[in-house]
Coordinates of C-alpha atoms in Angstrom, one line a residue:
M1 CA 76.2 1.6 203.4
P2 CA 79.7 1.4 204.8
A3 CA 81.4 -1.9 205.0
Y4 CA 82.1 -2.1 208.5
N5 CA 78.0 -1.9 209.0
R6 CA 76.7 -4.8 206.6
L7 CA 79.6 -6.2 208.5
A8 CA 78.5 -5.5 212.1
R9 CA 74.1 -6.6 210.7
A10 CA 74.9 -9.3 209.0
T11 CA 76.9 -10.7 212.0
M12 CA 73.2 -9.1 214.6
I13 CA 71.3 -11.7 211.5
A14 CA 73.1 -14.1 212.0
L15 CA 72.5 -14.2 215.8
V16 CA 69.2 -13.0 215.6
V17 CA 67.9 -16.6 214.2
V18 CA 68.7 -18.6 216.8
P19 CA 66.0 -19.3 218.9
G20 CA 65.8 -16.8 222.1
S21 CA 66.2 -19.5 224.4
A22 CA 69.6 -20.5 223.3
W23 CA 70.7 -16.6 224.5
A24 CA 70.2 -17.8 229.1
G25 CA 73.8 -17.2 229.2
D26 CA 75.6 -14.6 231.8
F27 CA 75.9 -11.5 231.3
A28 CA 77.9 -8.5 232.5
Y29 CA 79.4 -4.8 232.4
S30 CA 80.8 -2.9 233.4
V31 CA 80.1 2.2 233.1
F32 CA 84.0 4.3 233.3
G33 CA 84.5 7.1 233.7
S34 CA 87.8 7.8 233.1
V35 CA 90.3 11.2 232.8
E36 CA 93.7 10.3 232.0
H37 CA 96.7 13.2 231.5
S38 CA 99.6 13.4 228.7
D39 CA 102.8 15.1 228.4
N40 CA 103.4 14.2 225.5
I41 CA 99.6 13.3 223.6
A42 CA 101.3 13.5 220.0
L43 CA 104.2 10.6 220.9
S44 CA 106.2 13.6 219.6
T45 CA 110.2 13.7 219.3
E46 CA 110.3 17.8 219.8
N47 CA 107.2 19.6 220.4
P48 CA 105.6 17.5 223.0
Q49 CA 101.8 18.3 224.0
S50 CA 100.0 18.8 227.5
T51 CA 96.6 17.2 227.6
N52 CA 93.9 16.6 229.5
V53 CA 91.3 12.8 227.6
F54 CA 88.6 12.6 229.0
V55 CA 87.0 8.7 228.2
P56 CA 83.4 7.6 229.4
G57 CA 83.3 4.2 227.5
V58 CA 81.2 1.0 228.3
N59 CA 83.0 -3.4 229.1
F60 CA 80.7 -5.6 228.2
A61 CA 80.9 -9.9 228.1
Y62 CA 78.4 -12.8 227.5
R63 CA 78.9 -16.5 227.9
Q64 CA 77.2 -19.7 227.3
F65 CA 77.6 -23.0 227.1
G66 CA 73.9 -24.3 225.8
S67 CA 73.1 -27.0 224.4
T68 CA 72.3 -25.3 220.7
L69 CA 74.2 -22.5 221.7
Q70 CA 77.9 -21.9 222.8
A71 CA 79.4 -17.5 223.5
N72 CA 81.5 -16.4 224.2
V73 CA 82.1 -12.5 223.3
V74 CA 83.7 -9.6 225.1
G75 CA 83.7 -6.1 224.2
T76 CA 84.7 -2.3 225.1
V77 CA 83.4 1.2 223.4
E78 CA 85.1 4.2 225.1
Y79 CA 84.5 8.1 223.3
L80 CA 87.8 10.8 223.6
D81 CA 87.2 13.9 224.5
Y82 CA 91.0 16.2 224.0
S83 CA 90.6 19.4 226.1
N84 CA 93.4 20.4 223.8
K85 CA 91.1 20.4 220.7
N86 CA 93.8 19.9 218.6
F87 CA 92.7 16.0 218.1
D88 CA 89.4 15.6 217.2
S89 CA 86.5 12.7 219.7
Q90 CA 87.2 10.2 218.2
L91 CA 84.5 6.2 219.3
L92 CA 86.8 3.4 219.5
G93 CA 85.6 -0.1 220.3
T94 CA 88.0 -3.1 220.5
L95 CA 85.1 -6.6 220.4
S96 CA 85.9 -10.3 220.7
A97 CA 83.2 -12.5 219.4
Q98 CA 82.4 -16.3 218.8
A99 CA 79.3 -18.5 218.7
N100 CA 77.5 -21.8 217.9
W101 CA 74.6 -22.4 217.2
S102 CA 73.8 -25.9 216.9
V103 CA 70.8 -26.2 214.0
I104 CA 70.5 -29.8 213.9
P105 CA 72.6 -31.2 217.6
Q106 CA 75.4 -33.6 216.2
R107 CA 74.9 -32.5 212.8
L108 CA 75.1 -28.9 211.7
D109 CA 75.6 -26.0 213.7
F110 CA 76.3 -22.7 212.6
T111 CA 79.3 -20.7 213.7
I112 CA 80.1 -16.6 214.0
E113 CA 82.8 -14.8 214.8
D114 CA 84.3 -11.5 214.9
D115 CA 87.7 -9.0 216.2
A116 CA 86.9 -6.0 216.6
G117 CA 89.9 -3.6 217.6
V118 CA 92.2 -0.5 216.8
Q119 CA 95.6 -0.8 215.0
P120 CA 98.1 2.4 213.5
V121 CA 97.2 3.8 209.9
D122 CA 101.0 4.2 209.8
T123 CA 103.3 1.8 211.4
L124 CA 106.6 3.8 211.0
A125 CA 104.8 6.8 212.5
S126 CA 104.4 7.3 216.1
N127 CA 101.2 6.6 217.7
A128 CA 99.0 9.7 217.9
P129 CA 95.4 10.3 218.5
D130 CA 94.8 10.6 214.5
N131 CA 97.4 7.2 213.3
Q132 CA 94.1 5.5 215.7
Q133 CA 91.7 3.3 212.9
Q134 CA 89.3 0.3 213.9
T135 CA 89.7 -2.9 211.4
N136 CA 87.4 -5.9 212.0
V137 CA 87.7 -9.4 210.7
L138 CA 84.7 -11.1 210.8
S139 CA 84.0 -15.2 209.8
L140 CA 80.6 -17.5 209.6
G141 CA 79.7 -20.3 208.4
P142 CA 77.3 -24.1 208.5
V143 CA 79.6 -26.7 209.8
L144 CA 78.2 -30.5 209.0
H145 CA 79.3 -32.9 211.2
F146 CA 79.0 -36.7 210.7
Q147 CA 80.3 -40.0 211.9
F148 CA 82.1 -42.8 210.6
N149 CA 81.9 -45.0 214.2
E150 CA 82.5 -44.6 217.3
A151 CA 86.1 -43.0 217.8
T152 CA 86.1 -41.8 214.5
R153 CA 83.8 -38.7 213.3
G154 CA 84.3 -36.1 209.4
Q155 CA 83.3 -32.1 209.1
A156 CA 82.7 -30.5 206.6
E157 CA 83.2 -26.1 207.1
L158 CA 81.7 -23.9 204.4
K159 CA 83.2 -20.1 205.3
Y160 CA 82.8 -16.2 205.0
L161 CA 85.3 -14.0 205.4
N162 CA 85.7 -10.7 205.9
S163 CA 88.2 -7.6 206.5
Y164 CA 87.5 -4.2 206.7
A165 CA 90.0 -1.9 207.9
S166 CA 87.9 2.3 208.5
K167 CA 90.9 4.2 206.9
V168 CA 93.1 1.6 204.8
D169 CA 91.7 -0.3 202.6
D170 CA 94.6 -2.1 201.3
F171 CA 93.1 -4.0 204.1
D172 CA 89.9 -4.6 203.0
S173 CA 89.2 -8.3 201.5
S174 CA 86.7 -11.0 201.1
R175 CA 87.1 -14.5 201.8
G176 CA 85.7 -17.9 200.9
L177 CA 87.1 -21.5 203.4
G178 CA 86.4 -24.7 202.7
A179 CA 87.5 -27.6 205.5
F180 CA 87.3 -30.8 205.4
R181 CA 88.5 -32.9 208.4
V182 CA 88.6 -36.0 209.8
I183 CA 88.7 -36.7 213.5
R184 CA 89.5 -39.6 216.0
D185 CA 89.9 -39.7 219.6
V186 CA 92.4 -41.8 219.9
N187 CA 91.4 -42.0 224.1
P188 CA 90.1 -39.7 227.1
T189 CA 93.4 -38.3 226.8
T190 CA 94.7 -38.0 222.7
Q191 CA 92.7 -36.7 220.2
V192 CA 94.3 -36.6 216.3
S193 CA 93.0 -35.3 213.0
L194 CA 93.5 -34.9 209.6
N195 CA 93.1 -31.1 207.8
V196 CA 92.8 -29.9 204.1
E197 CA 92.1 -26.6 204.5
A198 CA 91.2 -24.5 201.4
Q199 CA 90.6 -21.1 201.1
R200 CA 90.4 -18.0 198.2
V201 CA 91.2 -14.3 198.8
D202 CA 89.6 -11.7 196.9
L203 CA 91.6 -7.6 197.4
K204 CA 89.4 -4.7 197.5
N205 CA 92.1 -3.1 196.9
N206 CA 94.2 -4.3 193.5
G207 CA 96.6 -1.9 194.1
A208 CA 96.8 -4.2 197.9
G209 CA 98.8 -6.7 196.0
P210 CA 97.9 -9.9 194.2
D211 CA 94.4 -12.3 195.0
Y212 CA 95.3 -15.4 195.8
T213 CA 94.7 -19.1 197.0
R214 CA 96.0 -20.2 199.7
N215 CA 95.9 -24.7 200.9
E216 CA 97.1 -26.6 203.6
F217 CA 97.1 -30.0 204.5
Y218 CA 98.1 -31.0 208.2
A219 CA 98.3 -32.7 211.4
H220 CA 96.4 -32.0 214.3
Y221 CA 97.5 -33.6 217.5
V222 CA 96.0 -32.6 221.0
H223 CA 97.1 -34.7 224.2
T224 CA 95.3 -32.7 227.0
L225 CA 96.3 -34.4 231.0
R226 CA 95.2 -32.8 234.4
D227 CA 99.5 -31.5 234.8
F228 CA 100.1 -31.3 231.1
D229 CA 99.7 -31.1 227.6
V230 CA 100.1 -30.8 223.8
D231 CA 98.2 -28.7 220.8
A232 CA 100.0 -29.6 217.8
S233 CA 99.5 -28.9 213.9
L234 CA 102.0 -29.9 211.3
G235 CA 101.4 -30.1 207.8
W236 CA 103.0 -28.3 204.2
A237 CA 100.7 -24.6 203.0
Y238 CA 100.5 -24.0 199.0
I239 CA 99.9 -20.2 198.2
D240 CA 98.9 -19.3 195.0
F241 CA 99.2 -15.7 194.6
T242 CA 98.3 -14.3 191.0
H243 CA 101.0 -12.5 188.5
A244 CA 103.1 -13.1 191.7
P245 CA 105.9 -16.4 192.2
S246 CA 104.0 -19.2 193.8
A247 CA 105.5 -20.1 197.2
S248 CA 105.6 -23.8 199.3
K249 CA 107.1 -24.4 203.0
P250 CA 106.2 -27.3 206.5
M251 CA 104.1 -25.4 208.4
A252 CA 104.3 -26.1 212.4
N253 CA 102.4 -24.5 214.9
V254 CA 102.9 -26.3 218.7
T255 CA 100.8 -25.7 222.1
L256 CA 103.5 -27.1 224.8
G257 CA 101.5 -26.2 228.5
W258 CA 102.8 -27.6 231.8
R259 CA 101.0 -27.2 235.4
P260 CA 103.2 -29.1 238.0
S261 CA 100.7 -26.6 240.6
V262 CA 97.4 -25.1 241.0
D263 CA 99.4 -22.3 241.2
N264 CA 102.1 -22.4 238.7
S265 CA 102.0 -23.2 235.1
F266 CA 103.9 -22.0 231.9
S267 CA 103.3 -22.1 228.3
L268 CA 105.3 -22.0 225.2
T269 CA 104.3 -21.7 221.8
G270 CA 106.3 -22.3 218.0
R271 CA 104.5 -21.6 215.0
Y272 CA 106.5 -21.9 211.0
E273 CA 103.1 -20.8 209.0
Y274 CA 102.6 -18.6 206.7
S275 CA 99.9 -15.5 207.6
D276 CA 99.0 -11.7 207.3
A277 CA 97.3 -9.5 209.6
A278 CA 93.6 -11.1 209.1
Q279 CA 94.4 -14.2 209.3
D280 CA 96.5 -13.3 212.8
M281 CA 93.3 -11.5 214.5
L282 CA 91.2 -15.0 214.5
L283 CA 91.5 -18.6 215.1
Q284 CA 94.6 -20.8 214.9
P285 CA 94.5 -23.8 211.8
G286 CA 92.2 -26.8 213.4
Q287 CA 91.5 -24.2 216.4
T288 CA 87.1 -24.8 216.5
I289 CA 85.3 -21.7 218.6
V290 CA 84.6 -24.7 221.3
D291 CA 88.3 -25.2 221.4
S292 CA 89.3 -21.4 222.1
M293 CA 86.7 -21.0 224.5
T294 CA 87.2 -23.9 227.3
N295 CA 91.3 -23.4 226.8
V296 CA 90.5 -19.5 228.0
P297 CA 91.8 -20.1 232.0
T298 CA 89.9 -17.4 233.3
N299 CA 85.6 -16.5 233.1
P300 CA 86.1 -13.6 230.8
L301 CA 83.4 -12.0 233.5
D302 CA 85.7 -11.9 235.3
L303 CA 87.6 -9.1 233.4
I304 CA 84.1 -6.8 233.5
S305 CA 84.7 -7.5 237.3
D306 CA 88.7 -6.4 237.4
P307 CA 88.7 -2.7 238.6
T308 CA 92.5 -3.1 237.3
R309 CA 91.9 -3.6 233.3
G310 CA 92.5 -0.7 231.3
G311 CA 90.4 0.2 228.4
I312 CA 91.6 0.3 224.4
N313 CA 95.7 -0.1 223.6
T314 CA 96.7 0.4 221.1
G315 CA 97.7 -2.8 218.2
T316 CA 101.3 -3.0 216.3
M317 CA 100.1 -5.0 213.7
V318 CA 100.6 -3.6 209.9
V319 CA 97.6 -3.3 208.5
D320 CA 97.6 -4.7 205.2
S321 CA 97.2 -7.4 202.9
Q322 CA 100.6 -8.7 202.4
V323 CA 101.0 -12.9 203.1
Y324 CA 104.3 -13.4 205.7
L325 CA 105.8 -16.1 207.0
D326 CA 105.5 -15.9 210.3
Q327 CA 108.7 -18.1 212.6
S328 CA 108.5 -17.1 215.9
V329 CA 108.1 -18.3 219.4
E330 CA 106.7 -17.6 223.2
G331 CA 106.8 -18.4 226.7
T332 CA 104.0 -17.5 229.6
Y333 CA 105.2 -18.4 232.9
S334 CA 102.1 -18.0 235.8
Y335 CA 101.6 -17.2 238.8
R336 CA 97.8 -17.5 241.2
G337 CA 98.2 -17.0 244.7
D338 CA 95.7 -15.6 247.9
R339 CA 98.0 -12.8 248.0
L340 CA 100.5 -12.8 244.8
S341 CA 99.6 -13.3 241.3
I342 CA 102.7 -13.3 239.0
T343 CA 102.9 -13.2 235.1
V344 CA 105.7 -13.0 232.4
Q345 CA 106.1 -13.2 228.9
P346 CA 109.2 -13.2 226.0
L347 CA 108.3 -13.5 223.3
Y348 CA 111.0 -14.1 219.6
R349 CA 109.6 -13.3 216.3
K350 CA 110.8 -12.8 212.8
L351 CA 108.1 -11.5 210.3
S352 CA 109.4 -12.0 206.5
Y353 CA 107.0 -11.1 203.8
L354 CA 106.6 -12.3 200.4
N355 CA 105.8 -9.9 197.9
D356 CA 106.3 -6.7 199.3
T357 CA 110.1 -7.1 202.1
T358 CA 109.3 -3.6 203.1
F359 CA 108.4 -4.8 207.1
N360 CA 110.8 -7.7 207.4
Q361 CA 111.3 -7.2 210.3
K362 CA 112.0 -9.3 213.3
E363 CA 111.0 -8.6 217.5
K364 CA 112.2 -10.0 221.1
S365 CA 110.3 -8.8 223.8
G366 CA 108.6 -8.9 226.8
A367 CA 106.3 -8.4 229.6
V368 CA 105.8 -8.6 233.6
S369 CA 102.5 -8.0 235.3
V370 CA 102.4 -8.7 238.7
E371 CA 99.2 -7.5 242.1
Y372 CA 99.0 -8.1 244.7
K373 CA 96.3 -7.9 247.4
L374 CA 97.2 -6.1 249.4
Q375 CA 93.7 -5.5 251.8
P376 CA 89.9 -8.0 250.6
T377 CA 89.3 -4.8 248.3
Y378 CA 93.4 -2.5 247.5
F379 CA 95.2 -4.1 244.5
L380 CA 98.0 -2.2 243.6
T381 CA 99.3 -3.5 240.1
A382 CA 102.5 -2.4 238.2
F383 CA 103.6 -3.8 234.5
A384 CA 106.6 -3.7 232.6
N385 CA 107.0 -4.0 228.3
Y386 CA 110.0 -3.8 226.1
Q387 CA 110.1 -4.0 222.1
H388 CA 112.9 -4.8 220.1
L389 CA 112.1 -3.5 216.7
D390 CA 114.4 -4.4 214.2
Y391 CA 113.1 -3.5 210.5
T392 CA 115.7 -5.3 208.0
N393 CA 114.5 -3.7 204.9
I394 CA 115.2 -0.6 206.3
D395 CA 117.8 -0.5 208.7
R396 CA 115.5 1.1 211.5
T397 CA 115.8 0.0 214.3
D398 CA 113.2 1.2 217.3
K399 CA 112.9 0.4 221.4
T400 CA 110.3 0.6 223.8
S401 CA 110.0 0.5 226.6
R402 CA 105.9 0.7 228.9
F403 CA 105.3 0.8 232.5
G404 CA 103.5 2.3 234.9
L405 CA 101.9 1.5 238.2
T406 CA 98.1 1.4 239.6
L407 CA 96.2 1.4 243.1
S408 CA 92.4 0.7 242.7
H409 CA 89.5 -0.3 245.7
D410 CA 86.5 -2.2 245.0
F411 CA 85.0 0.1 247.8
T412 CA 81.1 -1.2 247.5
Q413 CA 80.0 -4.0 245.6
R414 CA 79.3 -2.4 242.1
W415 CA 81.5 0.5 242.9
S416 CA 85.3 0.5 242.4
W417 CA 87.6 3.4 241.9
R418 CA 91.6 2.9 240.6
V419 CA 94.8 6.1 240.2
A420 CA 97.6 4.7 237.1
Y421 CA 100.5 6.1 236.4
T422 CA 102.1 5.0 232.8
R423 CA 106.0 5.7 231.9
Q424 CA 106.7 4.8 228.2
I425 CA 109.3 5.2 226.1
R426 CA 111.2 5.1 221.6
N427 CA 114.5 4.7 221.0
S428 CA 114.6 5.0 217.3
T429 CA 117.0 4.6 214.6
A430 CA 114.5 6.7 212.1
V431 CA 113.9 10.8 212.1
Q432 CA 111.9 11.9 214.9
Q433 CA 110.3 8.9 215.9
S434 CA 111.6 8.9 219.8
Y435 CA 109.8 9.8 222.4
H436 CA 109.1 9.4 225.5
E437 CA 105.2 10.8 228.0
N438 CA 103.6 10.2 230.9
E439 CA 100.7 9.5 231.4
F440 CA 98.5 10.1 234.7
L441 CA 94.8 8.9 235.0
V442 CA 91.9 8.4 237.3
S443 CA 88.9 6.3 237.2
L444 CA 85.3 5.9 238.5
V445 CA 84.6 2.1 237.0
Y446 CA 79.8 1.0 238.3
H447 CA 79.3 -3.0 237.7
R448 CA 78.1 -5.8 237.3

């Protein structure tokens, strides 16, 4: 049985054993059919291929905040059929799923997290349809809670993690994680904890790099007010590689949030920590599944009814097993008015790989999106993204711009349509890696 199917089966078995009454949550879905036209589907420098792509698909979301089960699931599945037949049709999917089952209330939980996406096979090549692959990271295991006193409690965790990529086996791994936490509620708005984590990583491909053990000790501080919040983790990380030098450094992950008014919000996140591609797809250290759901600013069900939501985008992550030091700062500004919504997201990120430095990189990027409600059922959306990426050890620089417009209309309570135009341009110092593309899309959506 393929590894991806084993992961899906393990997830389903773990969820099926939850009592049926716990599943009384909110479920929504949308079914869509799209026709896309691209004048350079392979993102080629000198030989652009024009084609139409027929894309039927479904979006789905489930949310539950019960006493027994807390769950948050959002996913998309789509089938892409290329009219010029130079590329094989393919089925792609994304899934972000977190669930917490209270086996024994306030004593024993069982948590599951599954993150599936589409990433490039070769990050240094253009994002053609044959340079895409499915990735999946699964984490599941028990969490034991115990009380020291009214304000202080303990938590012990054991988790099994599995990472899988459909075409690059360097990403495939099995991991075991153990954690012990002491958590104290200082007051109704402040919580502190001490955390010890140990993780063993065994790679499926012996040539992908050394196996390793990762140990972390850190303090986690959470302070939440009506208009301001702080979420900070500070500590130390030590990585012991098999047949490679060990590494250790301080770790820090700090997020500041400020809401000066009902319509405006700011957040700033800084990171200085070891990570890898699989770890980046999961929750941050010290963050729990319930935290991740309650901190989401919008109900995931809104993503299903949003007529401007696009299909599946291929990520930009290097899909391998390598550990890197992540030094990054990311900001977000959001304005949500009655008719106008604006989001601005700048990012600076430096990745320094420990064993194979080929993909050492510095990224400076920014994203802006604006949505305006023309009428109660008509929406106009504009977006622009820019990325400046330097691969410092291979002397390569990519400057990529992507921008577009979308007009959508909810013509009944269940039905909507949208038309969109997207243009993307890359200027690269690498030979045959510059391109430009125009894409047009028409889509019909049924949602409920």
